[in-house]
């Protein structure tokens, strides 16, 4: 049997009405508008969330496997593999940020978000830093004699939000170390693989504890992503609740998530704050110099949700609903999406170099232009929601 897209499949199952456009005499044939229902859009969103978290989980498993191989045989080559697998894992996780701020399981009161992607991270809470060779949980054997999942999870954000002990950025720091080079050098952190090799003179102490810490972080990462996969799978606890919500409530949650990410979290917290402070410590992935990918992927997640697409999924979307409700707003939103991609794509990489001169620099000005465009995108998304009778607060 021939494959058909999820969009067509869902429409056939749930019912499809085709609204034929009038044909003018200008030899242009308008594309028919497929009328979709809110219920179909909500169901397609659930499919996207599940598929994206599944991909993030699978990539995290590959990362954990690489970490286990490296800690068993700590060579420079295996260390490079870990770095590459971490970057791969960030590719799939980055787009899931569009599911935050939507009253879902990722960041509700029991959600694992703070154990997955919390930042900025106070490095000396975990391990040695420049000027303090004995800093951190790893080097404090007296206070933390055992390193395991219960201990590290319990220590996360203990005392202050910057006391982050686990998650992607804890792993990032354990792999790259502090980025102590000037932004102009275009280099990430330079932690040596020998930090994990017992008995090597001149390198950091407590190598075996560092290896244990890294392995535990990887194990917790897959645990927490597996939880999200289970919540969103067919028949999963949260998916069942979500699909039973009044349609306007579910759509409001979806819109709140993407509008908040675009206009507030990404534009302000993750970009503008770092720019105004001209400080690489405020960027999202400051150890690996991977922040430019974080930004692009977060934006892509917003686009995925709005257009109802992810991987092989291409289904009923918010865009479809807005187009049917008000074609002008739909066109303005798509223009804003295109402009956002262009402005984000124009930012100099690595991001710490782009912000190093501050707001008044040429490259800093490009970051600010992107920030303003992302805010514009958020406003367009909210305008589209309003055409659907939804009231959205993006924080």
mmCIF file of C-alpha atoms in Angstrom:
data_model
loop_
_atom_site.group_PDB
_atom_site.id
_atom_site.type_symbol
_atom_site.label_atom_id
_atom_site.label_comp_id
_atom_site.label_asym_id
_atom_site.label_seq_id
_atom_site.Cartn_x
_atom_site.Cartn_y
_atom_site.Cartn_z
ATOM 1 C CA UNK A 1 0.000 0.000 0.000
ATOM 2 C CA UNK A 2 1.314 3.447 -0.830
ATOM 3 C CA UNK A 3 2.417 5.633 2.086
ATOM 4 C CA UNK A 4 0.285 8.709 2.746
ATOM 5 C CA UNK A 5 1.167 11.633 4.970
ATOM 6 C CA UNK A 6 -0.147 11.837 8.504
ATOM 7 C CA UNK A 7 -1.991 14.969 7.480
ATOM 8 C CA UNK A 8 -4.013 13.164 4.833
ATOM 9 C CA UNK A 9 -4.473 10.169 7.091
ATOM 10 C CA UNK A 10 -5.862 12.177 9.964
ATOM 11 C CA UNK A 11 -8.144 14.149 7.723
ATOM 12 C CA UNK A 12 -9.577 10.993 6.159
ATOM 13 C CA UNK A 13 -10.169 9.466 9.566
ATOM 14 C CA UNK A 14 -11.643 12.507 11.237
ATOM 15 C CA UNK A 15 -13.449 13.967 8.233
ATOM 16 C CA UNK A 16 -12.310 16.409 5.594
ATOM 17 C CA UNK A 17 -14.055 19.290 3.982
ATOM 18 C CA UNK A 18 -12.497 20.880 0.929
ATOM 19 C CA UNK A 19 -13.266 24.503 0.338
ATOM 20 C CA UNK A 20 -12.823 25.210 -3.335
ATOM 21 C CA UNK A 21 -11.406 28.613 -4.223
ATOM 22 C CA UNK A 22 -12.904 30.597 -7.036
ATOM 23 C CA UNK A 23 -10.945 30.488 -10.259
ATOM 24 C CA UNK A 24 -10.156 33.908 -11.672
ATOM 25 C CA UNK A 25 -9.484 34.482 -15.339
ATOM 26 C CA UNK A 26 -5.812 35.244 -14.797
ATOM 27 C CA UNK A 27 -4.637 31.688 -15.591
ATOM 28 C CA UNK A 28 -3.735 31.209 -11.912
ATOM 29 C CA UNK A 29 -5.184 28.175 -10.180
ATOM 30 C CA UNK A 30 -5.532 28.781 -6.447
ATOM 31 C CA UNK A 31 -4.573 25.931 -4.146
ATOM 32 C CA UNK A 32 -7.649 24.440 -2.427
ATOM 33 C CA UNK A 33 -7.858 25.130 1.297
ATOM 34 C CA UNK A 34 -8.207 22.015 3.415
ATOM 35 C CA UNK A 35 -10.550 22.761 6.290
ATOM 36 C CA UNK A 36 -9.253 21.111 9.425
ATOM 37 C CA UNK A 37 -10.785 20.905 12.861
ATOM 38 C CA UNK A 38 -9.343 21.946 16.176
ATOM 39 C CA UNK A 39 -9.560 18.352 17.323
ATOM 40 C CA UNK A 40 -7.357 17.229 14.434
ATOM 41 C CA UNK A 41 -4.770 19.911 15.190
ATOM 42 C CA UNK A 42 -4.650 18.910 18.848
ATOM 43 C CA UNK A 43 -4.235 15.228 17.947
ATOM 44 C CA UNK A 44 -1.436 16.043 15.509
ATOM 45 C CA UNK A 45 0.350 18.129 18.142
ATOM 46 C CA UNK A 46 0.308 15.140 20.502
ATOM 47 C CA UNK A 47 1.881 13.014 17.750
ATOM 48 C CA UNK A 48 4.627 15.600 17.237
ATOM 49 C CA UNK A 49 5.408 15.851 20.946
ATOM 50 C CA UNK A 50 5.635 12.092 21.308
ATOM 51 C CA UNK A 51 7.824 11.703 18.203
ATOM 52 C CA UNK A 52 10.187 14.504 19.219
ATOM 53 C CA UNK A 53 10.642 13.264 22.791
ATOM 54 C CA UNK A 54 11.180 9.749 21.453
ATOM 55 C CA UNK A 55 13.962 11.020 19.185
ATOM 56 C CA UNK A 56 15.498 12.967 22.068
ATOM 57 C CA UNK A 57 15.388 9.842 24.244
ATOM 58 C CA UNK A 58 16.956 7.650 21.558
ATOM 59 C CA UNK A 59 19.765 10.150 21.019
ATOM 60 C CA UNK A 60 20.346 10.367 24.771
ATOM 61 C CA UNK A 61 20.687 6.567 24.887
ATOM 62 C CA UNK A 62 23.374 6.804 22.197
ATOM 63 C CA UNK A 63 25.101 9.498 24.255
ATOM 64 C CA UNK A 64 24.955 7.359 27.381
ATOM 65 C CA UNK A 65 26.435 4.434 25.465
ATOM 66 C CA UNK A 66 29.301 6.643 24.279
ATOM 67 C CA UNK A 67 29.907 7.911 27.818
ATOM 68 C CA UNK A 68 29.988 4.387 29.204
ATOM 69 C CA UNK A 69 32.460 3.361 26.496
ATOM 70 C CA UNK A 70 34.669 6.376 27.201
ATOM 71 C CA UNK A 71 34.731 5.927 30.970
ATOM 72 C CA UNK A 72 35.587 2.253 30.498
ATOM 73 C CA UNK A 73 38.356 3.134 28.019
ATOM 74 C CA UNK A 74 39.232 6.821 28.463
ATOM 75 C CA UNK A 75 41.046 7.763 25.261
ATOM 76 C CA UNK A 76 41.092 11.029 23.367
ATOM 77 C CA UNK A 77 39.278 9.370 20.452
ATOM 78 C CA UNK A 78 36.478 8.121 22.702
ATOM 79 C CA UNK A 79 36.251 11.563 24.304
ATOM 80 C CA UNK A 80 35.690 13.089 20.864
ATOM 81 C CA UNK A 81 32.903 10.585 20.230
ATOM 82 C CA UNK A 82 31.192 11.684 23.468
ATOM 83 C CA UNK A 83 31.381 15.329 22.382
ATOM 84 C CA UNK A 84 29.828 14.516 19.022
ATOM 85 C CA UNK A 85 27.081 12.418 20.574
ATOM 86 C CA UNK A 86 26.277 15.229 23.034
ATOM 87 C CA UNK A 87 25.852 17.639 20.126
ATOM 88 C CA UNK A 88 23.643 15.101 18.342
ATOM 89 C CA UNK A 89 21.492 14.768 21.454
ATOM 90 C CA UNK A 90 21.089 18.528 21.639
ATOM 91 C CA UNK A 91 19.770 18.588 18.069
ATOM 92 C CA UNK A 92 16.738 16.516 18.957
ATOM 93 C CA UNK A 93 16.193 17.993 22.401
ATOM 94 C CA UNK A 94 16.412 21.601 21.197
ATOM 95 C CA UNK A 95 13.134 21.462 19.293
ATOM 96 C CA UNK A 96 11.300 19.979 22.302
ATOM 97 C CA UNK A 97 11.614 23.315 24.064
ATOM 98 C CA UNK A 98 8.515 24.339 22.096
ATOM 99 C CA UNK A 99 6.512 22.011 24.370
ATOM 100 C CA UNK A 100 7.431 23.962 27.485
ATOM 101 C CA UNK A 101 5.261 26.659 29.110
ATOM 102 C CA UNK A 102 2.182 24.745 27.907
ATOM 103 C CA UNK A 103 0.989 23.255 31.209
ATOM 104 C CA UNK A 104 2.433 19.904 30.184
ATOM 105 C CA UNK A 105 4.477 17.332 32.098
ATOM 106 C CA UNK A 106 7.880 18.791 31.193
ATOM 107 C CA UNK A 107 7.677 21.715 33.599
ATOM 108 C CA UNK A 108 4.697 21.197 35.848
ATOM 109 C CA UNK A 109 5.384 21.035 39.589
ATOM 110 C CA UNK A 110 6.677 17.468 39.265
ATOM 111 C CA UNK A 111 8.244 17.913 35.840
ATOM 112 C CA UNK A 112 11.864 17.043 35.042
ATOM 113 C CA UNK A 113 12.790 20.213 33.135
ATOM 114 C CA UNK A 114 15.107 21.454 35.877
ATOM 115 C CA UNK A 115 16.858 18.104 35.798
ATOM 116 C CA UNK A 116 17.286 18.184 32.031
ATOM 117 C CA UNK A 117 18.064 21.626 30.677
ATOM 118 C CA UNK A 118 18.546 24.000 33.613
ATOM 119 C CA UNK A 119 21.093 26.785 33.174
ATOM 120 C CA UNK A 120 23.190 28.865 33.747
ATOM 121 C CA UNK A 121 25.280 26.417 35.697
ATOM 122 C CA UNK A 122 27.677 27.286 38.516
ATOM 123 C CA UNK A 123 30.631 25.132 37.497
ATOM 124 C CA UNK A 124 32.321 24.986 40.887
ATOM 125 C CA UNK A 125 29.245 23.290 42.325
ATOM 126 C CA UNK A 126 30.228 20.205 40.320
ATOM 127 C CA UNK A 127 33.986 20.153 39.765
ATOM 128 C CA UNK A 128 37.247 22.056 39.824
ATOM 129 C CA UNK A 129 37.469 25.459 38.204
ATOM 130 C CA UNK A 130 40.287 27.816 37.423
ATOM 131 C CA UNK A 131 41.774 28.938 40.720
ATOM 132 C CA UNK A 132 40.115 26.209 42.789
ATOM 133 C CA UNK A 133 41.357 22.688 42.123
ATOM 134 C CA UNK A 134 39.283 21.130 44.899
ATOM 135 C CA UNK A 135 35.901 22.704 44.163
ATOM 136 C CA UNK A 136 32.702 20.795 43.670
ATOM 137 C CA UNK A 137 30.839 17.657 44.583
ATOM 138 C CA UNK A 138 33.375 15.512 42.763
ATOM 139 C CA UNK A 139 36.259 16.682 44.912
ATOM 140 C CA UNK A 140 34.428 16.769 48.236
ATOM 141 C CA UNK A 141 34.658 13.140 49.264
ATOM 142 C CA UNK A 142 33.983 13.875 52.939
ATOM 143 C CA UNK A 143 30.619 15.527 52.290
ATOM 144 C CA UNK A 144 29.624 13.412 49.288
ATOM 145 C CA UNK A 145 31.221 9.993 49.763
ATOM 146 C CA UNK A 146 28.798 8.331 47.345
ATOM 147 C CA UNK A 147 27.928 9.529 43.841
ATOM 148 C CA UNK A 148 24.692 7.986 42.604
ATOM 149 C CA UNK A 149 21.407 9.016 41.008
ATOM 150 C CA UNK A 150 19.590 9.739 44.262
ATOM 151 C CA UNK A 151 22.409 11.930 45.559
ATOM 152 C CA UNK A 152 22.913 13.979 42.406
ATOM 153 C CA UNK A 153 19.218 14.435 41.712
ATOM 154 C CA UNK A 154 18.693 15.551 45.306
ATOM 155 C CA UNK A 155 21.486 18.111 45.001
ATOM 156 C CA UNK A 156 20.087 19.744 41.868
ATOM 157 C CA UNK A 157 19.341 23.441 42.528
ATOM 158 C CA UNK A 158 20.002 22.899 46.233
ATOM 159 C CA UNK A 159 20.275 26.321 47.829
ATOM 160 C CA UNK A 160 20.181 28.324 44.610
ATOM 161 C CA UNK A 161 18.989 27.923 41.022
ATOM 162 C CA UNK A 162 22.572 27.963 39.731
ATOM 163 C CA UNK A 163 23.528 24.918 41.797
ATOM 164 C CA UNK A 164 22.748 22.621 38.895
ATOM 165 C CA UNK A 165 24.117 19.131 39.372
ATOM 166 C CA UNK A 166 22.623 17.148 36.466
ATOM 167 C CA UNK A 167 21.269 17.470 32.950
ATOM 168 C CA UNK A 168 22.618 18.312 29.507
ATOM 169 C CA UNK A 169 24.703 21.232 30.734
ATOM 170 C CA UNK A 170 26.233 19.313 33.634
ATOM 171 C CA UNK A 171 27.353 16.717 31.086
ATOM 172 C CA UNK A 172 28.537 19.510 28.804
ATOM 173 C CA UNK A 173 30.739 20.952 31.575
ATOM 174 C CA UNK A 174 32.099 17.532 32.501
ATOM 175 C CA UNK A 175 33.093 16.964 28.871
ATOM 176 C CA UNK A 176 34.334 20.399 27.756
ATOM 177 C CA UNK A 177 35.190 22.093 31.052
ATOM 178 C CA UNK A 178 35.217 25.861 31.420
ATOM 179 C CA UNK A 179 35.593 27.924 28.272
ATOM 180 C CA UNK A 180 38.555 30.022 29.374
ATOM 181 C CA UNK A 181 39.711 31.158 25.933
ATOM 182 C CA UNK A 182 38.863 34.571 24.497
ATOM 183 C CA UNK A 183 35.803 34.544 22.222
ATOM 184 C CA UNK A 184 38.045 35.638 19.349
ATOM 185 C CA UNK A 185 39.959 32.355 19.653
ATOM 186 C CA UNK A 186 36.796 30.542 18.527
ATOM 187 C CA UNK A 187 37.441 27.604 20.833
ATOM 188 C CA UNK A 188 35.153 25.785 23.280
ATOM 189 C CA UNK A 189 36.293 24.498 26.676
ATOM 190 C CA UNK A 190 39.518 22.529 26.583
ATOM 191 C CA UNK A 191 39.073 19.890 29.303
ATOM 192 C CA UNK A 192 41.600 17.102 28.690
ATOM 193 C CA UNK A 193 40.442 13.503 28.458
ATOM 194 C CA UNK A 194 43.077 12.676 31.072
ATOM 195 C CA UNK A 195 40.729 14.145 33.699
ATOM 196 C CA UNK A 196 39.226 10.658 33.521
ATOM 197 C CA UNK A 197 42.459 8.650 33.484
ATOM 198 C CA UNK A 198 43.535 7.419 36.895
ATOM 199 C CA UNK A 199 47.202 7.893 37.784
ATOM 200 C CA UNK A 200 48.125 10.494 35.168
ATOM 201 C CA UNK A 201 50.475 13.047 36.684
ATOM 202 C CA UNK A 202 49.629 16.721 36.294
ATOM 203 C CA UNK A 203 45.945 16.258 35.652
ATOM 204 C CA UNK A 204 42.890 16.712 37.831
ATOM 205 C CA UNK A 205 42.429 14.386 40.801
ATOM 206 C CA UNK A 206 39.443 12.161 41.593
ATOM 207 C CA UNK A 207 39.289 10.803 38.057
ATOM 208 C CA UNK A 208 37.194 7.766 38.961
ATOM 209 C CA UNK A 209 34.658 9.899 40.839
ATOM 210 C CA UNK A 210 34.445 12.217 37.826
ATOM 211 C CA UNK A 211 33.745 9.204 35.628
ATOM 212 C CA UNK A 212 31.059 8.011 38.027
ATOM 213 C CA UNK A 213 29.499 11.459 38.040
ATOM 214 C CA UNK A 214 29.425 11.619 34.242
ATOM 215 C CA UNK A 215 27.843 8.164 33.972
ATOM 216 C CA UNK A 216 25.186 8.999 36.564
ATOM 217 C CA UNK A 217 24.276 12.209 34.703
ATOM 218 C CA UNK A 218 23.866 10.254 31.482
ATOM 219 C CA UNK A 219 21.708 7.669 33.228
ATOM 220 C CA UNK A 220 19.474 10.327 34.746
ATOM 221 C CA UNK A 221 19.142 12.047 31.380
ATOM 222 C CA UNK A 222 17.651 8.954 29.774
ATOM 223 C CA UNK A 223 15.466 8.319 32.825
ATOM 224 C CA UNK A 224 13.847 11.738 32.617
ATOM 225 C CA UNK A 225 13.380 11.645 28.856
ATOM 226 C CA UNK A 226 11.837 8.186 29.141
ATOM 227 C CA UNK A 227 9.351 9.663 31.608
ATOM 228 C CA UNK A 228 8.298 12.271 29.041
ATOM 229 C CA UNK A 229 7.988 9.652 26.305
ATOM 230 C CA UNK A 230 5.747 7.582 28.561
ATOM 231 C CA UNK A 231 3.587 10.594 29.433
ATOM 232 C CA UNK A 232 2.998 11.403 25.750
ATOM 233 C CA UNK A 233 2.685 7.930 24.231
ATOM 234 C CA UNK A 234 -0.695 6.666 23.055
ATOM 235 C CA UNK A 235 -2.560 5.885 26.256
ATOM 236 C CA UNK A 236 0.046 7.732 28.330
ATOM 237 C CA UNK A 237 -1.105 9.569 31.436
ATOM 238 C CA UNK A 238 -0.672 13.126 30.211
ATOM 239 C CA UNK A 239 -1.624 12.484 26.599
ATOM 240 C CA UNK A 240 -4.941 11.071 27.805
ATOM 241 C CA UNK A 241 -5.562 14.175 29.902
ATOM 242 C CA UNK A 242 -4.475 16.516 27.111
ATOM 243 C CA UNK A 243 -6.733 14.996 24.469
ATOM 244 C CA UNK A 244 -9.682 15.209 26.872
ATOM 245 C CA UNK A 245 -9.259 18.949 27.483
ATOM 246 C CA UNK A 246 -11.787 21.374 26.004
ATOM 247 C CA UNK A 247 -10.441 22.165 22.555
ATOM 248 C CA UNK A 248 -9.847 25.851 23.225
ATOM 249 C CA UNK A 249 -7.970 25.041 26.428
ATOM 250 C CA UNK A 250 -5.673 22.622 24.611
ATOM 251 C CA UNK A 251 -5.038 25.104 21.798
ATOM 252 C CA UNK A 252 -4.367 27.887 24.295
ATOM 253 C CA UNK A 253 -1.766 25.689 25.978
ATOM 254 C CA UNK A 254 -0.116 24.949 22.650
ATOM 255 C CA UNK A 255 -0.038 28.609 21.653
ATOM 256 C CA UNK A 256 1.203 29.716 25.078
ATOM 257 C CA UNK A 257 4.125 27.328 24.763
ATOM 258 C CA UNK A 258 5.376 28.546 21.410
ATOM 259 C CA UNK A 259 4.620 32.242 21.934
ATOM 260 C CA UNK A 260 6.408 32.228 25.301
ATOM 261 C CA UNK A 261 9.423 30.414 23.914
ATOM 262 C CA UNK A 262 9.750 32.711 20.906
ATOM 263 C CA UNK A 263 9.124 36.110 22.478
ATOM 264 C CA UNK A 264 10.227 35.671 26.093
ATOM 265 C CA UNK A 265 12.392 32.673 26.883
ATOM 266 C CA UNK A 266 14.435 32.571 23.674
ATOM 267 C CA UNK A 267 14.468 36.233 22.718
ATOM 268 C CA UNK A 268 14.982 37.665 26.203
ATOM 269 C CA UNK A 269 16.360 35.062 28.600
ATOM 270 C CA UNK A 270 18.592 33.160 26.193
ATOM 271 C CA UNK A 271 19.708 35.921 23.839
ATOM 272 C CA UNK A 272 19.138 39.473 25.021
ATOM 273 C CA UNK A 273 20.402 38.927 28.569
ATOM 274 C CA UNK A 274 23.674 37.499 27.298
ATOM 275 C CA UNK A 275 23.971 40.322 24.774
ATOM 276 C CA UNK A 276 23.334 43.109 27.277
ATOM 277 C CA UNK A 277 25.834 41.591 29.718
ATOM 278 C CA UNK A 278 28.289 40.740 26.909
ATOM 279 C CA UNK A 279 29.069 37.660 28.973
ATOM 280 C CA UNK A 280 29.535 34.158 27.621
ATOM 281 C CA UNK A 281 28.612 32.780 31.045
ATOM 282 C CA UNK A 282 25.033 33.836 30.260
ATOM 283 C CA UNK A 283 24.807 31.896 26.996
ATOM 284 C CA UNK A 284 22.993 28.613 26.919
ATOM 285 C CA UNK A 285 25.722 26.129 25.932
ATOM 286 C CA UNK A 286 28.734 28.146 27.019
ATOM 287 C CA UNK A 287 31.181 25.261 27.515
ATOM 288 C CA UNK A 288 30.802 23.700 24.076
ATOM 289 C CA UNK A 289 30.128 26.891 22.078
ATOM 290 C CA UNK A 290 26.948 25.243 20.806
ATOM 291 C CA UNK A 291 24.583 28.088 21.694
ATOM 292 C CA UNK A 292 23.967 29.050 18.080
ATOM 293 C CA UNK A 293 22.439 25.625 17.537
ATOM 294 C CA UNK A 294 20.304 25.950 20.676
ATOM 295 C CA UNK A 295 18.849 29.192 19.324
ATOM 296 C CA UNK A 296 18.169 27.834 15.836
ATOM 297 C CA UNK A 297 16.642 24.628 17.192
ATOM 298 C CA UNK A 298 14.373 26.419 19.655
ATOM 299 C CA UNK A 299 13.062 28.532 16.784
ATOM 300 C CA UNK A 300 12.619 25.423 14.649
ATOM 301 C CA UNK A 301 10.579 23.853 17.435
ATOM 302 C CA UNK A 302 8.196 26.819 17.357
ATOM 303 C CA UNK A 303 7.883 26.480 13.583
ATOM 304 C CA UNK A 304 7.309 22.728 13.850
ATOM 305 C CA UNK A 305 4.389 23.221 16.214
ATOM 306 C CA UNK A 306 2.824 26.055 14.247
ATOM 307 C CA UNK A 307 3.042 24.203 10.938
ATOM 308 C CA UNK A 308 2.189 20.777 12.349
ATOM 309 C CA UNK A 309 5.358 19.160 11.056
ATOM 310 C CA UNK A 310 8.136 17.053 12.536
ATOM 311 C CA UNK A 311 10.193 14.434 10.750
ATOM 312 C CA UNK A 312 7.764 12.431 8.627
ATOM 313 C CA UNK A 313 4.755 13.982 10.368
ATOM 314 C CA UNK A 314 2.870 16.571 8.322
ATOM 315 C CA UNK A 315 -0.550 17.036 9.780
ATOM 316 C CA UNK A 316 -3.359 19.474 10.598
ATOM 317 C CA UNK A 317 -1.837 22.604 12.095
ATOM 318 C CA UNK A 318 -2.344 25.910 13.804
ATOM 319 C CA UNK A 319 -1.352 27.442 10.485
ATOM 320 C CA UNK A 320 -4.298 25.706 8.831
ATOM 321 C CA UNK A 321 -6.704 27.042 11.452
ATOM 322 C CA UNK A 322 -5.367 30.592 11.180
ATOM 323 C CA UNK A 323 -5.420 30.506 7.384
ATOM 324 C CA UNK A 324 -9.089 29.535 7.450
ATOM 325 C CA UNK A 325 -9.887 32.195 10.052
ATOM 326 C CA UNK A 326 -7.885 35.116 8.647
ATOM 327 C CA UNK A 327 -5.617 34.795 5.622
ATOM 328 C CA UNK A 328 -3.944 38.146 6.279
ATOM 329 C CA UNK A 329 -2.759 37.173 9.751
ATOM 330 C CA UNK A 330 -1.637 33.807 8.403
ATOM 331 C CA UNK A 331 0.461 35.521 5.728
ATOM 332 C CA UNK A 332 1.951 37.948 8.243
ATOM 333 C CA UNK A 333 2.867 35.067 10.555
ATOM 334 C CA UNK A 334 4.601 33.151 7.786
ATOM 335 C CA UNK A 335 6.501 36.284 6.798
ATOM 336 C CA UNK A 336 7.576 36.681 10.417
ATOM 337 C CA UNK A 337 8.741 33.059 10.511
ATOM 338 C CA UNK A 338 10.833 33.580 7.372
ATOM 339 C CA UNK A 339 12.307 36.782 8.777
ATOM 340 C CA UNK A 340 13.071 35.101 12.105
ATOM 341 C CA UNK A 341 14.963 32.301 10.385
ATOM 342 C CA UNK A 342 16.942 34.843 8.366
ATOM 343 C CA UNK A 343 17.791 37.063 11.343
ATOM 344 C CA UNK A 344 18.813 34.133 13.532
ATOM 345 C CA UNK A 345 20.839 32.696 10.669
ATOM 346 C CA UNK A 346 22.714 35.992 10.328
ATOM 347 C CA UNK A 347 24.095 35.875 13.886
ATOM 348 C CA UNK A 348 27.851 35.353 14.014
ATOM 349 C CA UNK A 349 28.979 32.013 15.417
ATOM 350 C CA UNK A 350 30.028 31.077 17.977
ATOM 351 C CA UNK A 351 27.483 33.070 19.960
ATOM 352 C CA UNK A 352 30.021 34.203 22.553
ATOM 353 C CA UNK A 353 31.890 35.996 19.772
ATOM 354 C CA UNK A 354 28.682 37.640 18.530
ATOM 355 C CA UNK A 355 27.908 39.088 21.972
ATOM 356 C CA UNK A 356 31.484 39.868 23.028
ATOM 357 C CA UNK A 357 31.294 43.482 21.831
ATOM 358 C CA UNK A 358 27.943 44.116 23.446
ATOM 359 C CA UNK A 359 24.879 45.798 22.036
ATOM 360 C CA UNK A 360 26.716 48.615 20.274
ATOM 361 C CA UNK A 361 28.969 46.341 18.221
ATOM 362 C CA UNK A 362 28.144 45.373 14.641
ATOM 363 C CA UNK A 363 27.647 41.718 15.531
ATOM 364 C CA UNK A 364 25.803 42.553 18.730
ATOM 365 C CA UNK A 365 23.390 44.655 16.694
ATOM 366 C CA UNK A 366 22.584 41.590 14.590
ATOM 367 C CA UNK A 367 21.713 39.681 17.747
ATOM 368 C CA UNK A 368 19.408 42.510 18.822
ATOM 369 C CA UNK A 369 17.711 42.521 15.408
ATOM 370 C CA UNK A 370 17.064 38.793 15.824
ATOM 371 C CA UNK A 371 15.728 39.366 19.343
ATOM 372 C CA UNK A 372 13.259 41.969 18.096
ATOM 373 C CA UNK A 373 12.188 39.737 15.234
ATOM 374 C CA UNK A 374 11.502 36.838 17.595
ATOM 375 C CA UNK A 375 9.357 39.152 19.695
ATOM 376 C CA UNK A 376 7.521 40.080 16.509
ATOM 377 C CA UNK A 377 6.988 36.398 15.787
ATOM 378 C CA UNK A 378 5.499 35.941 19.245
ATOM 379 C CA UNK A 379 3.134 38.838 18.614
ATOM 380 C CA UNK A 380 2.069 37.325 15.298
ATOM 381 C CA UNK A 381 1.398 33.975 16.928
ATOM 382 C CA UNK A 382 -0.765 35.644 19.556
ATOM 383 C CA UNK A 383 -2.620 37.544 16.844
ATOM 384 C CA UNK A 384 -3.376 34.260 15.116
ATOM 385 C CA UNK A 385 -4.601 32.761 18.365
ATOM 386 C CA UNK A 386 -6.928 35.716 18.831
ATOM 387 C CA UNK A 387 -8.486 35.026 15.414
ATOM 388 C CA UNK A 388 -9.335 31.571 16.753
ATOM 389 C CA UNK A 389 -11.039 33.045 19.803
ATOM 390 C CA UNK A 390 -8.124 32.261 22.140
ATOM 391 C CA UNK A 391 -6.571 34.538 24.741
ATOM 392 C CA UNK A 392 -2.858 33.823 25.084
ATOM 393 C CA UNK A 393 -0.466 35.303 27.625
ATOM 394 C CA UNK A 394 3.163 34.745 26.669
ATOM 395 C CA UNK A 395 4.563 35.791 30.023
#
